[in-house]
Short mmCIF file of C-alpha atoms in Angstrom, two decimals:
data_model
loop_
_atom_site.label_atom_id
_atom_site.label_comp_id
_atom_site.label_asym_id
_atom_site.label_seq_id
_atom_site.Cartn_x
_atom_site.Cartn_y
_atom_site.Cartn_z
CA MET A 976 183.87 5.53 -28.37
CA THR A 977 185.22 5.33 -24.69
CA LYS A 978 183.78 2.48 -22.77
CA ALA A 979 183.35 3.33 -19.08
CA PRO A 980 184.59 1.44 -16.71
CA THR A 981 183.55 -2.21 -15.89
CA ARG A 982 183.07 -1.75 -11.76
CA PRO A 983 184.53 -5.03 -9.57
CA PRO A 984 181.81 -7.33 -8.80
CA ALA A 985 180.48 -7.65 -5.23
CA SER A 986 180.53 -10.60 -3.68
CA SER A 987 184.68 -9.67 -4.02
CA ASP A 988 184.72 -6.61 -2.42
CA ARG A 989 182.71 -8.74 0.47
CA GLU A 990 185.87 -10.99 -0.65
CA ALA A 991 188.48 -8.36 0.52
CA ALA A 992 186.38 -6.58 3.34
CA ARG A 993 186.08 -9.97 5.20
CA PRO A 994 190.04 -10.37 6.15
CA ALA A 995 190.50 -6.65 7.44
CA ARG A 996 186.61 -7.42 9.57
CA ASP A 997 188.66 -10.80 11.08
CA THR A 998 192.03 -9.11 12.34
CA GLY A 999 190.38 -6.19 14.19
CA SER A 1000 187.75 -8.38 15.43
CA GLY A 1001 189.30 -11.17 16.98
CA ILE A 1002 187.27 -10.34 20.80
CA ALA A 1003 183.85 -11.05 18.71
CA ASP A 1004 185.46 -13.86 16.98
CA GLY A 1005 186.74 -15.72 19.82
CA ARG A 1006 182.80 -14.99 21.47
CA LYS A 1007 181.22 -16.26 18.40
CA SER A 1008 183.46 -19.53 18.33
CA GLY A 1009 183.97 -20.21 21.77
CA LYS A 1010 186.62 -19.55 22.85
CA PRO A 1011 188.80 -17.05 25.35
CA ALA A 1012 190.00 -14.12 24.21
CA ALA A 1013 193.23 -12.98 24.37
CA PRO A 1014 193.80 -10.53 26.94
CA THR A 1015 194.34 -7.21 24.69
CA ALA A 1016 196.84 -4.00 26.05
CA LYS A 1017 195.51 -1.78 28.03
CA ARG A 1018 194.16 -4.67 30.25
CA GLU A 1019 197.33 -6.23 31.15
CA LYS A 1020 198.78 -2.34 31.52
CA SER A 1021 196.03 -1.81 34.27
CA ARG A 1022 195.91 -5.50 35.97
CA LYS A 1023 200.16 -3.74 36.95
CA LEU A 1024 198.68 -0.69 37.43
CA PRO A 1025 199.39 -0.29 41.57
CA SER A 1026 196.27 1.18 42.92
CA ARG A 1027 195.92 5.18 43.75
CA ARG A 1028 195.68 6.30 47.51
CA GLY A 1029 191.56 6.97 48.14
CA GLN A 1030 190.87 4.96 45.02
CA SER A 1031 189.73 1.17 45.22
CA ARG A 1032 191.68 -1.64 43.46
CA GLY A 1033 189.43 -1.44 40.18
CA GLY A 1034 190.03 1.75 40.12
CA GLN A 1035 186.96 3.19 41.76
CA PRO A 1036 187.46 6.31 43.95
CA ALA A 1037 187.69 4.20 48.71
CA ILE A 1038 184.80 5.32 50.93
CA ARG A 1039 186.55 6.98 53.67
CA PRO A 1040 186.01 7.14 56.76
CA PRO A 1041 183.73 10.74 57.63
CA ALA A 1042 186.28 13.41 59.35
CA ALA A 1043 185.37 15.39 62.70
CA ILE A 1044 184.46 18.89 61.95
CA VAL A 1045 186.94 20.38 64.83
CA PRO A 1046 190.41 18.38 64.53
CA GLN A 1047 191.42 16.12 68.56
CA GLN A 1048 195.23 17.03 68.69
CA SER A 1049 195.51 20.91 67.71
CA VAL A 1050 198.22 23.57 69.14
CA ALA A 1051 194.76 24.95 70.64
CA GLY A 1052 193.41 21.97 72.13
CA ARG A 1053 196.07 20.91 74.06
CA ALA A 1054 196.62 24.01 75.66
CA LEU A 1055 192.56 23.80 77.25
CA THR A 1056 193.75 20.76 78.71
CA LEU A 1057 195.87 21.84 80.52
CA VAL A 1058 193.83 24.57 81.77
CA VAL A 1059 190.96 22.24 82.32
CA ALA A 1060 193.88 20.61 84.98
CA ILE A 1061 194.65 23.13 86.30
CA MET A 1062 191.19 24.48 86.55
CA ALA A 1063 190.30 21.73 88.59
CA PHE A 1064 193.52 20.76 90.50
CA LEU A 1065 192.86 23.42 92.61
CA ALA A 1066 188.69 23.47 92.81
CA CYS A 1067 189.60 19.86 94.26
CA LEU A 1068 192.27 21.65 96.17
CA THR A 1069 190.12 24.15 97.38
CA VAL A 1070 187.09 20.96 97.99
CA GLY A 1071 189.41 18.69 99.94
CA GLY A 1072 190.42 21.76 102.14
CA VAL A 1073 187.24 23.01 103.03
CA THR A 1074 186.47 19.62 104.23
CA LEU A 1075 189.62 19.15 106.17
CA VAL A 1076 188.70 22.46 107.80
CA SER A 1077 185.16 21.84 108.34
CA ASP A 1078 185.18 18.15 109.91
CA ALA A 1079 188.85 19.32 112.73
CA ALA A 1080 185.75 22.28 113.42
CA HIS A 1081 183.39 19.01 113.55
CA ASP A 1082 185.02 17.42 115.50
CA TRP A 1083 186.26 20.28 118.29
CA GLN A 1084 182.71 21.43 119.36
CA ASN A 1085 182.23 18.51 119.92
CA ASP A 1086 185.04 17.70 122.38
CA LEU A 1087 183.63 21.45 123.55
CA VAL A 1088 180.66 20.79 124.42
CA ARG A 1089 180.79 16.85 125.67
CA GLU A 1090 183.29 19.51 128.46
CA VAL A 1091 183.09 22.02 131.11
CA THR A 1092 185.38 23.32 134.01
CA ILE A 1093 185.61 24.34 136.98
CA GLN A 1094 188.14 27.45 137.61
CA ILE A 1095 188.83 27.69 141.03
CA LYS A 1096 191.02 31.32 141.95
CA PRO A 1097 193.44 31.56 145.02
CA ILE A 1098 191.74 33.76 148.14
CA GLU A 1099 193.87 34.63 150.82
CA GLY A 1100 192.87 32.18 153.02
CA VAL A 1101 191.27 29.36 151.92
CA ASP A 1102 191.96 25.80 151.20
CA MET A 1103 191.69 26.08 148.07
CA VAL A 1104 191.53 21.34 147.99
CA ARG A 1105 189.05 22.01 150.09
CA GLU A 1106 187.24 23.83 147.79
CA ILE A 1107 187.83 21.52 144.83
CA ASP A 1108 186.63 18.88 146.65
CA LYS A 1109 183.85 20.80 147.07
CA ALA A 1110 183.31 21.67 143.07
CA ILE A 1111 184.23 17.89 142.48
CA ALA A 1112 180.79 16.23 144.27
CA LEU A 1113 178.95 19.23 143.31
CA ALA A 1114 178.67 18.93 139.46
CA GLN A 1115 178.48 14.63 140.38
CA GLU A 1116 174.90 15.81 141.60
CA PHE A 1117 173.86 16.77 138.72
CA GLN A 1118 172.26 14.79 135.90
CA GLY A 1119 174.48 14.22 132.28
CA VAL A 1120 177.92 14.97 133.78
CA GLY A 1121 180.56 11.62 134.03
CA GLU A 1122 183.75 12.17 135.80
CA VAL A 1123 184.89 14.70 137.39
CA ARG A 1124 188.76 15.19 137.70
CA ALA A 1125 191.07 18.07 138.88
CA LEU A 1126 194.32 18.49 136.93
CA SER A 1127 196.91 17.50 138.53
CA ASP A 1128 199.99 19.62 139.90
CA GLU A 1129 202.44 18.16 136.54
CA GLU A 1130 199.13 19.16 134.13
CA THR A 1131 198.87 22.64 135.52
CA ARG A 1132 202.23 23.18 134.67
CA ALA A 1133 202.54 21.82 131.25
CA LEU A 1134 199.96 23.94 130.54
CA LEU A 1135 201.97 26.77 131.74
CA GLN A 1136 205.44 25.86 130.68
CA PRO A 1137 204.95 27.36 126.57
CA TRP A 1138 204.38 30.84 128.74
CA LEU A 1139 206.57 30.86 131.72
CA GLY A 1140 209.10 28.26 131.53
CA SER A 1141 209.31 24.77 133.09
CA GLY A 1142 210.78 24.67 137.20
CA LEU A 1143 207.70 26.85 138.15
CA ASP A 1144 206.57 26.32 141.82
CA LEU A 1145 203.10 27.59 141.60
CA LYS A 1146 202.40 27.68 145.63
CA SER A 1147 203.59 30.90 145.18
CA LEU A 1148 201.88 31.63 142.08
CA PRO A 1149 198.08 33.53 142.39
CA VAL A 1150 197.39 30.20 139.33
CA PRO A 1151 194.33 29.19 139.64
CA ARG A 1152 193.42 25.63 139.92
CA LEU A 1153 190.98 24.22 136.85
CA VAL A 1154 187.46 20.54 137.56
CA VAL A 1155 187.42 19.00 134.19
CA VAL A 1156 183.57 17.53 133.75
CA GLU A 1157 182.66 15.74 131.13
CA LEU A 1158 179.24 15.10 129.83
CA ASN A 1159 177.84 11.94 129.10
CA ASN A 1160 174.78 13.83 127.16
CA PRO A 1161 175.51 17.46 127.20
CA GLU A 1162 171.83 17.55 126.75
CA ILE A 1163 170.07 16.87 129.38
CA VAL A 1164 172.87 19.18 132.27
CA ASP A 1165 171.59 22.48 133.54
CA PHE A 1166 174.15 24.66 132.97
CA ARG A 1167 172.56 27.44 134.17
CA GLY A 1168 172.32 25.55 137.99
CA LEU A 1169 175.01 24.29 137.60
CA ARG A 1170 177.04 28.07 137.20
CA ASP A 1171 174.74 29.24 139.97
CA ALA A 1172 176.00 25.89 142.75
CA VAL A 1173 179.49 27.38 141.59
CA ALA A 1174 179.29 30.16 141.68
CA SER A 1175 176.70 29.84 145.80
CA ASP A 1176 178.56 27.44 147.18
CA ILE A 1177 182.91 27.49 146.40
CA LYS A 1178 185.04 30.22 147.58
CA GLY A 1179 186.89 32.47 143.56
CA GLY A 1180 184.61 29.08 141.97
CA SER A 1181 182.83 30.00 138.70
CA LEU A 1182 181.89 28.11 135.03
CA ASP A 1183 183.20 28.03 131.65
CA ASP A 1184 180.70 25.98 128.88
CA HIS A 1185 183.62 26.71 126.35
CA SER A 1186 180.61 28.35 124.48
CA VAL A 1187 182.27 31.63 123.20
CA TRP A 1188 184.51 29.23 122.26
CA THR A 1189 181.56 27.29 119.96
CA GLU A 1190 180.66 30.23 118.72
CA ARG A 1191 183.62 30.73 116.79
CA LEU A 1192 184.63 27.75 116.14
CA ALA A 1193 180.79 27.75 114.29
CA SER A 1194 181.78 31.18 113.03
CA MET A 1195 184.88 30.39 111.12
CA ALA A 1196 184.11 26.56 110.27
CA GLY A 1197 181.32 28.44 108.01
CA ALA A 1198 183.75 31.58 106.76
CA VAL A 1199 185.90 28.88 105.94
CA VAL A 1200 183.01 27.79 104.10
CA TYR A 1201 181.55 29.72 102.25
CA GLY A 1202 184.85 31.67 101.32
CA GLY A 1203 185.48 27.55 99.44
CA ILE A 1204 182.72 27.87 97.96
CA VAL A 1205 183.26 31.70 96.15
CA ILE A 1206 186.24 30.62 95.30
CA LEU A 1207 185.22 27.64 93.54
CA ILE A 1208 182.68 29.12 91.41
CA LEU A 1209 185.42 32.06 90.70
CA MET A 1210 186.94 29.08 88.81
CA LEU A 1211 184.53 26.84 87.50
CA THR A 1212 184.17 30.34 85.67
CA ALA A 1213 186.71 31.06 84.65
CA MET A 1214 187.58 27.47 83.46
CA MET A 1215 184.16 28.28 80.90
CA LEU A 1216 185.70 31.92 79.85
CA SER A 1217 188.35 30.16 78.83
CA VAL A 1218 186.15 27.15 76.65
CA VAL A 1219 184.17 30.11 75.59
CA PHE A 1220 187.33 31.56 73.83
CA ALA A 1221 188.69 28.21 72.41
CA THR A 1222 185.29 27.59 70.52
CA ARG A 1223 185.50 30.13 69.71
CA ALA A 1224 188.88 29.88 67.85
CA ALA A 1225 187.43 26.28 66.94
CA MET A 1226 185.05 27.50 65.23
CA ALA A 1227 187.60 30.50 63.57
CA GLY A 1228 189.85 27.86 62.06
CA ASN A 1229 186.93 25.79 61.18
CA ARG A 1230 184.56 28.66 59.99
CA GLU A 1231 184.60 27.08 56.20
CA VAL A 1232 183.55 24.14 56.71
CA VAL A 1233 181.11 25.47 59.40
CA GLU A 1234 179.84 27.52 56.64
CA VAL A 1235 179.64 25.00 54.31
CA LEU A 1236 177.67 22.93 56.19
CA HIS A 1237 175.37 25.95 57.59
CA LEU A 1238 174.88 26.48 53.88
CA VAL A 1239 174.39 22.89 53.23
CA GLY A 1240 171.13 22.51 55.03
CA ALA A 1241 173.02 20.84 58.00
CA GLU A 1242 170.71 21.65 61.39
CA ASN A 1243 172.37 24.09 64.34
CA SER A 1244 172.47 21.02 66.71
CA PHE A 1245 173.68 19.16 64.17
CA ILE A 1246 177.28 21.58 64.56
CA ALA A 1247 176.70 21.87 68.79
CA ARG A 1248 177.24 18.10 68.85
CA GLU A 1249 180.27 17.67 67.59
CA PHE A 1250 181.78 20.60 69.48
CA GLU A 1251 179.70 19.53 72.77
CA ARG A 1252 181.63 15.91 71.90
CA HIS A 1253 184.96 17.01 71.03
CA PHE A 1254 184.94 19.70 74.12
CA LEU A 1255 183.27 17.14 76.59
CA TRP A 1256 186.57 14.64 76.16
CA LEU A 1257 188.92 17.66 76.34
CA GLY A 1258 187.32 18.76 79.65
CA LEU A 1259 186.41 15.25 80.56
CA LYS A 1260 190.86 14.58 80.18
CA GLY A 1261 191.65 17.79 81.70
CA GLY A 1262 189.16 17.21 85.03
CA VAL A 1263 190.65 13.32 85.51
CA ALA A 1264 193.92 14.89 84.97
CA GLY A 1265 193.07 17.24 87.57
CA GLY A 1266 191.72 15.65 90.11
CA GLY A 1267 193.53 12.82 90.16
CA ALA A 1268 197.06 14.79 91.17
CA ALA A 1269 194.03 16.98 93.71
CA ALA A 1270 193.92 12.67 95.41
CA LEU A 1271 196.62 12.42 95.00
CA SER A 1272 198.56 15.29 97.39
CA PHE A 1273 195.41 14.55 99.36
CA LEU A 1274 197.47 11.33 100.40
CA ILE A 1275 200.89 13.04 100.58
CA PHE A 1276 199.99 14.30 102.78
CA ASN A 1277 197.80 12.25 105.34
CA LEU A 1278 200.72 10.28 105.39
CA VAL A 1279 202.79 13.39 105.75
CA THR A 1280 201.26 14.72 108.57
CA ALA A 1281 200.54 11.86 110.53
CA ARG A 1282 202.45 11.16 114.13
CA ASP A 1283 205.11 8.62 113.70
CA THR A 1284 206.37 9.57 110.34
CA GLY A 1285 208.65 11.78 112.15
CA PHE A 1286 208.90 14.76 109.86
CA ALA A 1287 208.61 18.61 111.46
CA GLY A 1288 205.38 20.03 112.32
CA ALA A 1289 203.64 16.47 112.26
CA ASP A 1290 202.64 16.63 115.23
CA GLN A 1291 201.57 20.05 115.42
CA VAL A 1292 199.96 19.79 112.23
CA ALA A 1293 198.13 16.63 113.74
CA ALA A 1294 196.81 18.42 117.50
CA LEU A 1295 195.07 21.14 114.80
CA VAL A 1296 192.98 19.38 112.40
CA GLY A 1297 193.54 16.14 114.33
CA GLY A 1298 194.15 13.36 111.04
CA ALA A 1299 195.09 15.51 108.01
CA SER A 1300 192.52 12.92 105.96
CA ILE A 1301 189.87 14.59 103.90
CA GLY A 1302 187.48 10.78 104.34
CA PHE A 1303 185.09 9.35 101.93
CA ALA A 1304 183.36 12.82 102.38
CA GLY A 1305 186.44 14.65 99.98
CA TYR A 1306 187.49 11.69 97.82
CA LEU A 1307 183.13 11.93 96.45
CA GLY A 1308 183.46 15.85 95.97
CA VAL A 1309 186.91 15.46 94.26
CA ALA A 1310 185.26 13.57 92.32
CA GLY A 1311 181.86 15.59 91.91
CA VAL A 1312 184.61 18.31 90.58
CA VAL A 1313 186.04 15.91 87.92
CA VAL A 1314 182.59 15.27 86.37
CA LEU A 1315 180.95 18.82 87.46
CA VAL A 1316 183.91 19.89 84.57
CA ALA A 1317 183.19 17.50 82.67
CA LEU A 1318 180.36 19.44 82.26
CA LEU A 1319 180.70 23.01 82.32
CA THR A 1320 183.15 22.41 79.19
CA ALA A 1321 180.82 20.60 76.97
CA LEU A 1322 177.60 22.52 78.05
CA THR A 1323 179.92 26.34 77.93
CA SER A 1324 181.02 24.84 74.06
CA ARG A 1325 178.01 24.48 72.94
CA ILE A 1326 176.21 27.24 73.86
CA ALA A 1327 178.24 28.95 72.71
CA VAL A 1328 178.00 27.31 68.81
CA HIS A 1329 174.64 28.16 69.23
CA ASN A 1330 175.23 31.60 69.68
CA HIS A 1331 177.18 32.03 66.66
CA LEU A 1332 175.08 30.00 64.02
CA MET A 1333 172.07 32.76 65.77
CA HIS A 1334 174.53 35.76 64.44
CA MET A 1335 175.55 33.25 61.04
CA ASP A 1336 172.37 33.41 59.62
#
């Protein structure tokens, strides 16, 4: 009868297993013994590997700055900035032109109101010099009248020279003589009494208070102002329509982002605010560029049309509108147009985004 093989004692099993356990647990033994454990190959490899893009050096994902919903630099954005700059330039030119014409018309009215003219027609058998002296003495009797003087022969020839040429003989032509009456205070002058006195006391005399010209200048200035306002409204409307189309194009290009934000619960005001900030910056850049170009144009025009520059036509322009400068009010209007363009651009984009998001709901 065969005997069953005898098992080795348990103590021998433990002794045989102990070295294997010691080899595989070098780190644990190092901790138990108090000595620092040698770094493993895996840890050495991880130290030598460079950090990937979007990850920190420890292998954790890095925090990226939040990206804008609307791209800052795009072809549509640059095109819209150029369109806004052109519209702002034309709008500022309109405001400056209206200001220039309005100031010139105001100066013309003041000059005409502060001066009236007594016209004496030549009558055969009537001494012209005596009637001129009587007209001067008569005009000086009224309150509010300042200096009264008759135009000399040279001044009369200079007035008629553009039509009749030089070298005129005033005695051989029935040319009326003019007496200029300057008014210190036009409000207290009795124009009706002065007109009646000239008609009754001066033979061939009549008073011209330039009321017809004053009314025509006032009508012309009003028409220019109203026309400028209409042109300004049309240009701003065209700019707003351009902003609407650009906003829709921007939302179409970022449709997925907008839809995801809308689906995850982002408020319409948050999305609209992002577009509003983007288009406000575009409108401000375009407005400043257009307004600066318009202000520079007015400065150059003022320098070119000065009387002492020697450019052709400078004297005629100066005689027509005086100093070709829009003044402080004109430049203030240019700055107002720049601000208005930026605000309208932002407001138009906000309204367009809200309408789009309401249709998505």
